[in-house]
Coordinates of C-alpha atoms in Angstrom, one line a residue:
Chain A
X1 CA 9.4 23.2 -38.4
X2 CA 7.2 25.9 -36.6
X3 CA 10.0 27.8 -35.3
X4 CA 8.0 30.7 -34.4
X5 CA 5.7 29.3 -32.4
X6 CA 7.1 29.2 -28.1
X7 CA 9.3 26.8 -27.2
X8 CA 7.1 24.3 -24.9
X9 CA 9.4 21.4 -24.4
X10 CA 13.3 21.8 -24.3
X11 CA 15.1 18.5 -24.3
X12 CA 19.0 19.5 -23.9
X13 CA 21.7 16.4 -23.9
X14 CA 19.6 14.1 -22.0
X15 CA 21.9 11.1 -20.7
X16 CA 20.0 8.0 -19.2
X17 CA 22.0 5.0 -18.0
X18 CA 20.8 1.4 -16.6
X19 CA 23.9 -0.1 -15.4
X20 CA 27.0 0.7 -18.3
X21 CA 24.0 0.9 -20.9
X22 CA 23.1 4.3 -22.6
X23 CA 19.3 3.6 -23.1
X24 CA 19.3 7.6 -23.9
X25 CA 22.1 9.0 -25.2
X26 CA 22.9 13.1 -25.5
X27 CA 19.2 13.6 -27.0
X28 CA 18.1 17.2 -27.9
X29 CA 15.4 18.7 -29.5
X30 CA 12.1 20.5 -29.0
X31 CA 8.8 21.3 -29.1
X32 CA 6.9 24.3 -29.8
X33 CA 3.4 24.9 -29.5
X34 CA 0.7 23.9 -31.8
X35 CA 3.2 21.3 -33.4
X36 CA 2.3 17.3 -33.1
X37 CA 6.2 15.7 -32.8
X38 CA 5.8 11.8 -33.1
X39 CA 8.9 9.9 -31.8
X40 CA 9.3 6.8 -33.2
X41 CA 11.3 3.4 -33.3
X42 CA 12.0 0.0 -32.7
X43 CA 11.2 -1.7 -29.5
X44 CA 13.5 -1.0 -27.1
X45 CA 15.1 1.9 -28.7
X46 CA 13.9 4.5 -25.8
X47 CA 11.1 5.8 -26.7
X48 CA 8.7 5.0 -23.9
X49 CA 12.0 5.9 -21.4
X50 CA 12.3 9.6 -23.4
X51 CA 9.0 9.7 -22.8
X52 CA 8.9 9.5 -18.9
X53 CA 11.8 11.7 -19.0
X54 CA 9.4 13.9 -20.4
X55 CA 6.7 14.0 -18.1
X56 CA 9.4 13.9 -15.1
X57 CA 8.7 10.0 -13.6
X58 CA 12.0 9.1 -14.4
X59 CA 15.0 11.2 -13.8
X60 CA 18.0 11.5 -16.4
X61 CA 21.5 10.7 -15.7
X62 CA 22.5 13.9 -17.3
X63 CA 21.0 16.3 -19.5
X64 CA 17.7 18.6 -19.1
X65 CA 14.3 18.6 -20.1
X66 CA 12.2 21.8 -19.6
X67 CA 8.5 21.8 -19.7
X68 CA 7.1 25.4 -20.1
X69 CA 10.2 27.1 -19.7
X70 CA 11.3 24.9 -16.2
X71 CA 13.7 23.2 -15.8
X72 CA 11.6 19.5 -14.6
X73 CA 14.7 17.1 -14.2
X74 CA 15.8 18.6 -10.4
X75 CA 12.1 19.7 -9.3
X76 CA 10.8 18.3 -6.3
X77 CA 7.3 15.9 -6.5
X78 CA 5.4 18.9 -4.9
X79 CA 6.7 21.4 -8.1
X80 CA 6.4 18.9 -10.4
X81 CA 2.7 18.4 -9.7
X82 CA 1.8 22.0 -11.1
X83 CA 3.7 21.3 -13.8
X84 CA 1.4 18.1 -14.5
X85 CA -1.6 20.0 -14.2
X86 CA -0.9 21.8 -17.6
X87 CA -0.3 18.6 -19.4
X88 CA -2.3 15.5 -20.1
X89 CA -1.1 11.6 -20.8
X90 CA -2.5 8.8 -22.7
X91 CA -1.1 6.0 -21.4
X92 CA -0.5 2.7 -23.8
X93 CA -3.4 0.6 -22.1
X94 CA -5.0 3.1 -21.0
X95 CA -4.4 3.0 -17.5
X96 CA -7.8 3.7 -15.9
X97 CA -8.5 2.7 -12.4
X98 CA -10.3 -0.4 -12.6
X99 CA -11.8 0.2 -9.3
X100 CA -13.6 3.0 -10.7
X101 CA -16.4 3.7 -13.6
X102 CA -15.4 5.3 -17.0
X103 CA -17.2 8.8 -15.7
X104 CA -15.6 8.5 -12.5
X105 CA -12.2 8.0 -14.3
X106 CA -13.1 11.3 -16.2
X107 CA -13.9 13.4 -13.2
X108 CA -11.0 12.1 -11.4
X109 CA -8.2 15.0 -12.4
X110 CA -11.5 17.6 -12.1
X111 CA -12.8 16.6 -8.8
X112 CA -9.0 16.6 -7.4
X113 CA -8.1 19.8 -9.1
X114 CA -10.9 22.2 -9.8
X115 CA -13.5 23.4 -7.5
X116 CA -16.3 22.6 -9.8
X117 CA -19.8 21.7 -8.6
X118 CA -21.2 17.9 -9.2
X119 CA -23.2 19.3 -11.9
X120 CA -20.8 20.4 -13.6
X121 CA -18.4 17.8 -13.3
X122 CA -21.2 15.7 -14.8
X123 CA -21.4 18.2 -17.9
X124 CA -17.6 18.1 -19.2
X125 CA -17.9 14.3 -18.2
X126 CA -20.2 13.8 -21.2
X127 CA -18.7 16.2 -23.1
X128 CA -15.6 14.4 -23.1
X129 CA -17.0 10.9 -23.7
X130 CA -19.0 12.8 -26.9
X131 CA -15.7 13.8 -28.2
X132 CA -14.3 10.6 -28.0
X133 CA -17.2 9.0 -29.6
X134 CA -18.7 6.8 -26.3
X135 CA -21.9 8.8 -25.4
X136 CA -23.3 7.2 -22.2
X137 CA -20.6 5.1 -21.1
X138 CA -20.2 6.5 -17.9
X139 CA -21.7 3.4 -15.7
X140 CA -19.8 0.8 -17.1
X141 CA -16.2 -0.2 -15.2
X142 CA -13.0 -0.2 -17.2
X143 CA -13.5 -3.9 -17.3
X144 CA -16.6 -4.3 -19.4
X145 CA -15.3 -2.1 -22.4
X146 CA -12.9 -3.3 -25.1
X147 CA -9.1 -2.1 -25.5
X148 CA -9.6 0.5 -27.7
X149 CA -12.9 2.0 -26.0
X150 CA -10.4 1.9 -22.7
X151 CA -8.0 4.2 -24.6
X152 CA -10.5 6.2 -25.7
X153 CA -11.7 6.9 -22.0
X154 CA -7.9 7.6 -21.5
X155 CA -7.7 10.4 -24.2
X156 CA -10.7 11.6 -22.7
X157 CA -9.5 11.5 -18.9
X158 CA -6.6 13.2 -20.7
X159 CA -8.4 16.0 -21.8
X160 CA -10.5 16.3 -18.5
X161 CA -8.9 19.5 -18.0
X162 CA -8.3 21.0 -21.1
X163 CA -4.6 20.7 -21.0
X164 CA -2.0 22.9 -23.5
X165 CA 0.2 19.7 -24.3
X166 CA -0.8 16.2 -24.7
X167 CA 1.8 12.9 -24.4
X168 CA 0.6 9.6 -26.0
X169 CA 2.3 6.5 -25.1
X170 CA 1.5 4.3 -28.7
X171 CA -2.4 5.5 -28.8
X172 CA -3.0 3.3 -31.9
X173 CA -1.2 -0.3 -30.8
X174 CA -3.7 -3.1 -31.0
X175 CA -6.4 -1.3 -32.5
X176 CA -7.8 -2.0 -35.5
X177 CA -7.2 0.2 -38.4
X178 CA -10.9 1.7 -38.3
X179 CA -10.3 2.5 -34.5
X180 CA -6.5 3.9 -35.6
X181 CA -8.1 6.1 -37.8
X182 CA -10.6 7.6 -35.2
X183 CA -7.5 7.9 -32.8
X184 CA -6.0 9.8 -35.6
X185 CA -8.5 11.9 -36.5
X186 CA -9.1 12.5 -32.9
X187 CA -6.1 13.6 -32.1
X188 CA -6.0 15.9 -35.6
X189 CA -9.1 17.7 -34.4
X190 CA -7.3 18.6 -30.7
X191 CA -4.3 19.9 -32.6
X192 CA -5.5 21.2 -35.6
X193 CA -8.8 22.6 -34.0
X194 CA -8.1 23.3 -30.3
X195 CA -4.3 24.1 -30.9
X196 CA -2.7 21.6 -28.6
X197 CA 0.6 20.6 -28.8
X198 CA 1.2 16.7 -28.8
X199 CA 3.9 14.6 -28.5
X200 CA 3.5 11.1 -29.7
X201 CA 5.2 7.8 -29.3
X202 CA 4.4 5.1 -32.0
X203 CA 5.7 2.7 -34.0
X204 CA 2.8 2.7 -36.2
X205 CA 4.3 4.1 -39.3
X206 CA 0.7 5.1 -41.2
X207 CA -0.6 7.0 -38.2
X208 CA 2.4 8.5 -37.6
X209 CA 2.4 9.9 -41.2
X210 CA -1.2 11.1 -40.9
X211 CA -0.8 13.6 -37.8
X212 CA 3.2 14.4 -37.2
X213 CA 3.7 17.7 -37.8
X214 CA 7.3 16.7 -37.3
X215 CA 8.8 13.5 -36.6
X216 CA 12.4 12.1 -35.0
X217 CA 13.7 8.6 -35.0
X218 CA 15.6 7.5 -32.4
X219 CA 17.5 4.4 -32.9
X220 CA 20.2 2.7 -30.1
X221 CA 19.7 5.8 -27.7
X222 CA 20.1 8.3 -29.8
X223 CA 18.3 10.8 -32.5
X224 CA 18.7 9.3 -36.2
X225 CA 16.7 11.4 -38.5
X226 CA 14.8 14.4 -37.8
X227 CA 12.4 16.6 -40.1
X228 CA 8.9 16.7 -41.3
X229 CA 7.2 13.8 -42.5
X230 CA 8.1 14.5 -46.4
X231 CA 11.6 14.9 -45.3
X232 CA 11.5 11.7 -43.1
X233 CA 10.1 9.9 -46.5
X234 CA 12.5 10.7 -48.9
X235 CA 15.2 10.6 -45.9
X236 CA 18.5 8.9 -47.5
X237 CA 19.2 7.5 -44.1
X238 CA 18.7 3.5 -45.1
X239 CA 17.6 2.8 -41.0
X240 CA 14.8 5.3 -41.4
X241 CA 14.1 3.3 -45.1
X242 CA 14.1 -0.1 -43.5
X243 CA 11.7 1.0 -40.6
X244 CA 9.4 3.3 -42.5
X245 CA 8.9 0.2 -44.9
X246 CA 9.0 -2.5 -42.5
X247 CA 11.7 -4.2 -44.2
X248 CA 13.6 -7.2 -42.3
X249 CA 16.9 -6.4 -43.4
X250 CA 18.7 -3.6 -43.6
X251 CA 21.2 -2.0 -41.2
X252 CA 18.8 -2.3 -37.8
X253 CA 20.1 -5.6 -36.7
X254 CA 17.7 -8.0 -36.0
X255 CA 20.0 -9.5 -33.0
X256 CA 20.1 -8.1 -29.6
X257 CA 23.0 -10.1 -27.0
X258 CA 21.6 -11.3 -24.1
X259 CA 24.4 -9.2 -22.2
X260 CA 22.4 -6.0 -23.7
X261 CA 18.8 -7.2 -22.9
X262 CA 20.1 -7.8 -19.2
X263 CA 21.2 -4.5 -19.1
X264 CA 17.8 -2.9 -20.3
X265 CA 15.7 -4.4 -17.5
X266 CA 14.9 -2.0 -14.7
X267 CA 14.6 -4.7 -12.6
X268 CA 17.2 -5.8 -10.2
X269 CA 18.8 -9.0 -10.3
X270 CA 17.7 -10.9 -7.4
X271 CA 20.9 -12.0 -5.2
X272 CA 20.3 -15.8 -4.7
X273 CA 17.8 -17.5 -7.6
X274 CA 19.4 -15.0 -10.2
X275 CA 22.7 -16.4 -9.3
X276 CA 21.8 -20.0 -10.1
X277 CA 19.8 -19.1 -12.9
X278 CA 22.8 -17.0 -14.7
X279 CA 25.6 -19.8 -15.1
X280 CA 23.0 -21.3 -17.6
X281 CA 23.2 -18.4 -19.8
X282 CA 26.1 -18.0 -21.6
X283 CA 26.1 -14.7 -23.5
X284 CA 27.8 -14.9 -27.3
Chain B
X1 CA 32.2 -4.8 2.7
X2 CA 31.8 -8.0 4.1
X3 CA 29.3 -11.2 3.5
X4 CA 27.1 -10.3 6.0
X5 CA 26.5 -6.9 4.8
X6 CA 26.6 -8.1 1.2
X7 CA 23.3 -10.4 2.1
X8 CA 21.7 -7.5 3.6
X9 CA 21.8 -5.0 0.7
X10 CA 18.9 -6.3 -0.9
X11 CA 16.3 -5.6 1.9
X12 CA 17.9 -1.8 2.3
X13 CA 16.0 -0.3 -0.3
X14 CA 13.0 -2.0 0.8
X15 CA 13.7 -0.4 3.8
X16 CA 13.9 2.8 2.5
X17 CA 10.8 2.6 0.7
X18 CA 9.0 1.6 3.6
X19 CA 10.1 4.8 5.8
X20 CA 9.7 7.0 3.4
X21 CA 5.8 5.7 2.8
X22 CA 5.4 6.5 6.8
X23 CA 6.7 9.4 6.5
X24 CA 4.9 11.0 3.9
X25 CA 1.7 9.3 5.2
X26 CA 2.6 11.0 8.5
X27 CA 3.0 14.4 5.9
X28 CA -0.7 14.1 4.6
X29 CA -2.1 13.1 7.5
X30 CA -0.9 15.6 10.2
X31 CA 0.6 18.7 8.1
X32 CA -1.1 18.3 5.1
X33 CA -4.7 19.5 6.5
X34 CA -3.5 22.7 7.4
X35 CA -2.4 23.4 4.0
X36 CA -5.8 23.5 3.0
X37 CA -5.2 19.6 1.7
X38 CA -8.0 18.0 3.6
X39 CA -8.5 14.2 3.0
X40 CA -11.9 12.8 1.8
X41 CA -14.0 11.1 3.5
X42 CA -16.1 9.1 1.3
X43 CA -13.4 6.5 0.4
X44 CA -12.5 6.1 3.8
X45 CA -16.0 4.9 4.7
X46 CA -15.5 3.0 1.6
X47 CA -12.1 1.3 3.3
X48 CA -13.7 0.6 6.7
X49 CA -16.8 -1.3 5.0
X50 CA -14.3 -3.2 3.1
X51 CA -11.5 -3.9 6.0
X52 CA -13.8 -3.8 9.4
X53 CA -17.2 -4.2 8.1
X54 CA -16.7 -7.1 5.8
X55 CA -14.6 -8.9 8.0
X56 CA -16.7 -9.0 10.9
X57 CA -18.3 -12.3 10.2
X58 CA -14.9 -14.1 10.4
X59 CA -13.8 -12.1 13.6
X60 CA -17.0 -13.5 15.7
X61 CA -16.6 -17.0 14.6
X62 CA -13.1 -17.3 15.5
X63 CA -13.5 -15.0 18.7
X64 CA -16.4 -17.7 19.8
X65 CA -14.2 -20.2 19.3
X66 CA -11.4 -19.1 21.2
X67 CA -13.6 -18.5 23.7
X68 CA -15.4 -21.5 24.2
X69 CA -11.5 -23.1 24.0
X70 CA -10.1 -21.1 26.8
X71 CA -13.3 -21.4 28.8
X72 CA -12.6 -25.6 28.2
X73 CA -9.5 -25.3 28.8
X74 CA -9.6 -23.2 31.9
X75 CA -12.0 -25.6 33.5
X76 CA -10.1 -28.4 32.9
X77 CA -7.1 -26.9 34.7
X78 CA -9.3 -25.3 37.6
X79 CA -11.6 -27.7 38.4
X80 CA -9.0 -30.0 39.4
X81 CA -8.2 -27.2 41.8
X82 CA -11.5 -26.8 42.8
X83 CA -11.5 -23.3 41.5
X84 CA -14.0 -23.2 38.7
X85 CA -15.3 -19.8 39.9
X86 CA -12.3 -18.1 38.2
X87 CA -12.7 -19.3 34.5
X88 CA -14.5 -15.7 34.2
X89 CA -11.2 -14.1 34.7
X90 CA -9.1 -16.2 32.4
X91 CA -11.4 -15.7 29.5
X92 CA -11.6 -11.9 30.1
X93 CA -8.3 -11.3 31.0
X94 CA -7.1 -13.6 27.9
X95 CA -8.8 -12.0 25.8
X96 CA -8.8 -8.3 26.4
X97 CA -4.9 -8.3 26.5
X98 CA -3.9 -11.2 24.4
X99 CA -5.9 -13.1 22.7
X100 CA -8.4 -10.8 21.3
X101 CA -6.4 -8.1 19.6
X102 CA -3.5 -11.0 18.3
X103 CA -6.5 -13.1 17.0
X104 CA -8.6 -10.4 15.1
X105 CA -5.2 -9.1 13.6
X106 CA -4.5 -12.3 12.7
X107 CA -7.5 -12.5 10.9
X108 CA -7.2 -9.4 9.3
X109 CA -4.1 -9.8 7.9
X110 CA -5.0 -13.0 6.3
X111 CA -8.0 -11.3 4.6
X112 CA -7.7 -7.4 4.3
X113 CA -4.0 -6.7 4.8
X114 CA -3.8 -9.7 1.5
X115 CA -6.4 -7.8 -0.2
X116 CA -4.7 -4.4 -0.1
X117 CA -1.6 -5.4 -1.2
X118 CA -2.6 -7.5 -3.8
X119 CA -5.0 -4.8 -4.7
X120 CA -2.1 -1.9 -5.1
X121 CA 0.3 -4.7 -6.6
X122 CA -2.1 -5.0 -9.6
X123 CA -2.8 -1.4 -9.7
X124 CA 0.6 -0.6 -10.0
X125 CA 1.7 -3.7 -12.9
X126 CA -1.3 -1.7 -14.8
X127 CA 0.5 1.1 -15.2
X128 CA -2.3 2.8 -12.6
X129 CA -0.4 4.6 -10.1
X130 CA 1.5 6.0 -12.5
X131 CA -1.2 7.0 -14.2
X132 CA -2.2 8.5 -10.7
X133 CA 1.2 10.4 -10.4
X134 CA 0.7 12.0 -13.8
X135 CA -2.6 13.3 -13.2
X136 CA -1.0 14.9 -10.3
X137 CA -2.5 12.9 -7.9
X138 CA -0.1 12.1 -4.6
X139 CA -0.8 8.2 -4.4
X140 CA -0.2 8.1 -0.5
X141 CA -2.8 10.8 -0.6
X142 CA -5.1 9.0 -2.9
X143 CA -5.0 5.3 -2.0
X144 CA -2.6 4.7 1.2
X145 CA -4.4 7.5 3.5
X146 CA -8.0 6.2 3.6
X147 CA -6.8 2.5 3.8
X148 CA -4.3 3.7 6.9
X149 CA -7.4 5.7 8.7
X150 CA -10.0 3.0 8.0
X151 CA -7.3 0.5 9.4
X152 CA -6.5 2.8 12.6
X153 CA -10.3 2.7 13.3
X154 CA -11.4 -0.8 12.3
X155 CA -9.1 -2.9 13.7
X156 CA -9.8 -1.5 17.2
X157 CA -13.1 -1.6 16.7
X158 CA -12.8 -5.2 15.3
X159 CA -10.9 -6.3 18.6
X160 CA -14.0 -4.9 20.7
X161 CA -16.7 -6.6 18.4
X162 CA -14.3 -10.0 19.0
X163 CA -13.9 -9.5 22.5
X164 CA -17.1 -9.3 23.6
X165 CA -18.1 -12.3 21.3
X166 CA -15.3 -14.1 23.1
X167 CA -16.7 -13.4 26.1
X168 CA -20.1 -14.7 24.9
X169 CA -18.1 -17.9 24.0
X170 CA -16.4 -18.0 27.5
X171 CA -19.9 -17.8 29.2
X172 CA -22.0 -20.4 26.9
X173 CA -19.5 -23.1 28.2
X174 CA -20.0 -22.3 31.8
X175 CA -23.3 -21.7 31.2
X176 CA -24.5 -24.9 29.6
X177 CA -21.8 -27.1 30.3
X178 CA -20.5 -25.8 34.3
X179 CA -24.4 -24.7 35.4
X180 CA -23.0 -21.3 36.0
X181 CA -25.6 -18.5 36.3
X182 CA -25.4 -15.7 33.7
X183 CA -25.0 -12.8 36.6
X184 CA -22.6 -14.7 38.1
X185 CA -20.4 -15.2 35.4
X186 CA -21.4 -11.5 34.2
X187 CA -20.0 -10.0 37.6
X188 CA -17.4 -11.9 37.8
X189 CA -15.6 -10.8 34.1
X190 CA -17.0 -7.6 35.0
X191 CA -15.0 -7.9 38.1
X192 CA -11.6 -9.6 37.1
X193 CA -10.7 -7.0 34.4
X194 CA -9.5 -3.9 35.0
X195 CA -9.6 -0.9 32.3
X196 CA -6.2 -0.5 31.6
X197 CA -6.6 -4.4 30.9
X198 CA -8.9 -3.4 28.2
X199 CA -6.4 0.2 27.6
X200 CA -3.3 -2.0 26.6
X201 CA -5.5 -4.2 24.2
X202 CA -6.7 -1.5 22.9
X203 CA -3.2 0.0 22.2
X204 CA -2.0 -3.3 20.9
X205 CA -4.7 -3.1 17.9
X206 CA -4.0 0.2 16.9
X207 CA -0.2 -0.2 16.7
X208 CA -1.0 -3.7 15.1
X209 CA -3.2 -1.9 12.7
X210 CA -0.4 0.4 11.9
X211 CA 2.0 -2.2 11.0
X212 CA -0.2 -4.3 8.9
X213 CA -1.4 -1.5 6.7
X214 CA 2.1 -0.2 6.2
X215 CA 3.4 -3.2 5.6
X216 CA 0.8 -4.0 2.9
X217 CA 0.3 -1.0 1.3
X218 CA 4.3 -0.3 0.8
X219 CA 4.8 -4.4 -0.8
X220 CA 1.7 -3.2 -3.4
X221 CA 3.2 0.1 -3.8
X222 CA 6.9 -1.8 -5.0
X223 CA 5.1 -4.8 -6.8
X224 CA 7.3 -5.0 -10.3
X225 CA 7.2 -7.4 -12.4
X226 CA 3.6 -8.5 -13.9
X227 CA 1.3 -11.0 -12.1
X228 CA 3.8 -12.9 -10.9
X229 CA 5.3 -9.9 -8.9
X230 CA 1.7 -9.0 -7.6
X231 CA 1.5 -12.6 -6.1
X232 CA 4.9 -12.2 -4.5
X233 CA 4.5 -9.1 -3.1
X234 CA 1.1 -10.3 -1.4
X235 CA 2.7 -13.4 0.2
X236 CA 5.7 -11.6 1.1
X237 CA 2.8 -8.5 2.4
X238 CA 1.2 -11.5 5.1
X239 CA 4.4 -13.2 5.9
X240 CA 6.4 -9.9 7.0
X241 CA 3.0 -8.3 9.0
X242 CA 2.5 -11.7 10.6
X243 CA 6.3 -11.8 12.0
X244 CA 6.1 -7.7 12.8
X245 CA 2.7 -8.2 14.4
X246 CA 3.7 -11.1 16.8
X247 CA 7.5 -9.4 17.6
X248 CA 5.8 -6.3 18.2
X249 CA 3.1 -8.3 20.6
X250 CA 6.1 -9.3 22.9
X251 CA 7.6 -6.2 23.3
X252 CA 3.9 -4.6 23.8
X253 CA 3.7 -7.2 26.4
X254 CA 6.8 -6.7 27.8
X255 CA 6.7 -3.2 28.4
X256 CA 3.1 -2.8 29.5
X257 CA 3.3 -5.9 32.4
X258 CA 6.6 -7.0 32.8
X259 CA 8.3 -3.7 33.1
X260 CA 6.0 -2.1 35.8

């Protein structure tokens, strides 16, 4: 662990609750800068919800999450805004507007926040697409590229203006293992290179291995294993053996109750049709 | 608590979410500028091509029709009264106050009000908005304030296009079909209405315009649950600005020549 380096993210016995469910439950840790932190686990297990505690689009039960020393969890939209500015997100499908072209998608974030001139908007447009390997892209609409060209253009809006920390929602899910790499490697030159911090969400055990600088697993709302990635491999814990090796059995159960699946959906239950629907479900 | 209440707590958050979009378009629109955040203007001339400009094709056919019908329908009534030289007035008066401004919002409801929301809905199942809100870009500011402006001109504008190609409908039936001559029937329009006639419509269309846009913009905005939701939210989007739009017509009515 770099504890030297500042403290840039300070998660302190964050507390999430749907309903009587503890998606999150009492998670702490943090991040300091120039590390790469991959958080991973099963589906469902709360990553992606830790992860929009993170970049404050969620709001915790209890607990706090400070980004650059401030305290995120009671800020107003307004605040939270300049906090956003520091940071960028890579979204899991990307998450470009479709209404727009892949250059225009870049500039967004510049021509929003920056007083830069067309020109050079233009510039750090190619720039980025260079860096992420799609030289003169810029014409074609989110539409007409593939899925992991669109989450290319995301890393690149990402990057648009130079942020210090970087969040990836799974950057390497459905691509292929060529494409993972050149994720990977991408995202090894912005830390390695550029000294960004990065916090990552996968559940893609060989990139995670190849660019965590430190790793946790979180497993039914809360933190089960923390460390480096040599310490996460030779953990004794046999949860972080059966994931890490992609075993079917082992202590993660394989089961989850209807009753508990219910409870995860954000979604209201709708008054009327839900009630019919319900008696036909009976939970175990 | 009781039942009654109970049925109503699902439409209270929806409630909420559809002040609280008004009022922070109210924010960006009227205090926001002096902050130094101006709106752009490019996308809003992007908006009124989509939502007025596009739409205009649709507006003058239905407008001629419902001018040729009341024009019909007038001289069937009048004649028998021997009072033909009135239809002028119907078809004016019809149309600046009613007819035009309900029909043209009817139509634009049905193709732009469905658009929007629809378009929003899918923007926000792809994880866009969000996308918009951690690039710390407002989406009120971003995609509800050019759609609201370009609405708040178009539809007005629409409703002027309409009426005056309602008025070309009124006059080819007494033209070609009552031998009326075109000055005649020119002065006598000109004659029947009076501004505020053309005022209330006017009113009418902009407070239409409001509602519709609200009303679609806030269902895209709260669109969860995949396509499925998106389709939802766009029916639900037409259905709740068709119902506002006519309630609000009445009491619009009501108060600007029933009360005086």
């Amino acid at each position: 662990m770099n504890a030297n380096g500042e403290t840039l993210i300070e998660v302190g016995h964050l507390v999430r609750r749907f309903g009587d469910r503890a998606v999150l439950d009492d998670i702490s840790f943090n991040v300091h800068r120039g590390e790469t932190l991959v958080i991973m686990g099963g589906s469902g297990c709360g990553k992606s919800t830790l992860l929009r505690h993170m970049i404050g689009s969620m709001k915790p039960t209890s607990g706090t999450v400070k980004l650059f020393g401030k305290e995120i969890t009671a800020m107003k939209e307004r605040e939270i805004e300049r906090v956003r500015l520091r940071f960028g997100m890579l979204f899991q499908s990307g998450a470009l507007l479709a209404s727009l072209t892949v250059g225009e998608n870049i500039a967004l974030p510049l021509l929003q926040h920056t007083d830069k001139s067309g020109d050079e908007i233009e510039e750090i447009v190619k720039q980025k697409l260079q860096m992420v390997g799609l030289t003169g892209f810029e014409d074609l609409k989110p539409g007409e590229i593939s899925g992991g060209m669109k989450k290319r253009v995301g890393l690149a809006r990402a990057l648009a203006l130079d942020p210090e920390l970087l969040f990836s929602d799974e950057p390497t899910s459905g691509l292929d293992p060529i494409m993972t790499a050149v994720v990977d490697q991408l995202t090894l030159n912005l830390t390695k290179g550029s000294h960004m911090t990065a916090v990552v969400v996968s559940h893609d055990m060989t990139s995670a291995f190849r660019i965590a600088t430190r790793m946790i697993m979180l497993g039914h709302g809360s933190i089960v294993a923390q460390g480096t990635p040599d310490e996460i491999r030779n953990s004794p814990n046999p949860e972080v053996q059966q994931f890490i090796h992609g075993q079917p059995d082992g202590p993660i159960p394989l089961n989850v109750s209807q009753e508990e699946h219910k409870d995860h959906q954000h979604v209201r239950p709708r008054p009327f049709l839900g009630a019919r629907f319900r008696f036909h479900h009976k939970h175990p | 608590m009781n039942a009654r209440t109970l049925a109503f707590c699902p439409l209270r958050p929806q409630v909420k979410n559809y002040l609280q979009l008004n009022l922070s378009l109210l924010y960006w629109i009227l205090i926001a500028p002096f902050t130094g955040q101006f709106f752009k203007i490019a996308p809003i001339f992007r908006q009124m091509v989509f939502i007025g400009v596009r739409a205009a094709p649709m507006v003058a056919l239905t407008a001629f029709s419902v001018g040729v019908t009341l024009a019909m329908q007038a001289a069937h009534s009048l004649q028998s009264l021997g009072a033909e030289m009135y239809i002028p007035d119907l078809v004016m008066i019809t149309l600046l106050r009613e007819m035009g401004p309900v029909l043209i919002a009817v139509i634009v409801i049905g193709r732009s009000g469905s658009a929007v929301a629809a378009e929003l809905g899918t923007m926000k199942v792809s994880e866009e908005i969000e996308a918009l809100e951690v690039m710390a870009i407002n989406p009120v500011q971003y995609l509800v304030v050019p759609r609201f402006i370009a609405m708040l001109v178009m539809l007005p504008a629409l409703t002027i296009f309409g009426n005056y190609i309602g008025i070309l409908g009124g006059w080819a039936v007494c033209r070609f079909a009552l031998n009326f001559n075109t000055a005649g029937y020119v002065l006598r329009a000109l004659e029947s209405a009076d501004t505020w006639d053309l005022y209330s419509g006017m009113i009418k269309s902009a407070v239409f315009a409001w509602i519709i846009i609200t009303i679609a913009c806030n269902a895209g905005l709260n669109v969860e649950g995949g396509a499925e939701g998106v389709g939802q939210a766009t029916t639900g989007s037409v259905v709740q600005a068709l119902l506002a739009m006519l309630v609000m017509n009445a009491v619009l009515t009501g108060i600007f020549f029933f009360s005086a």
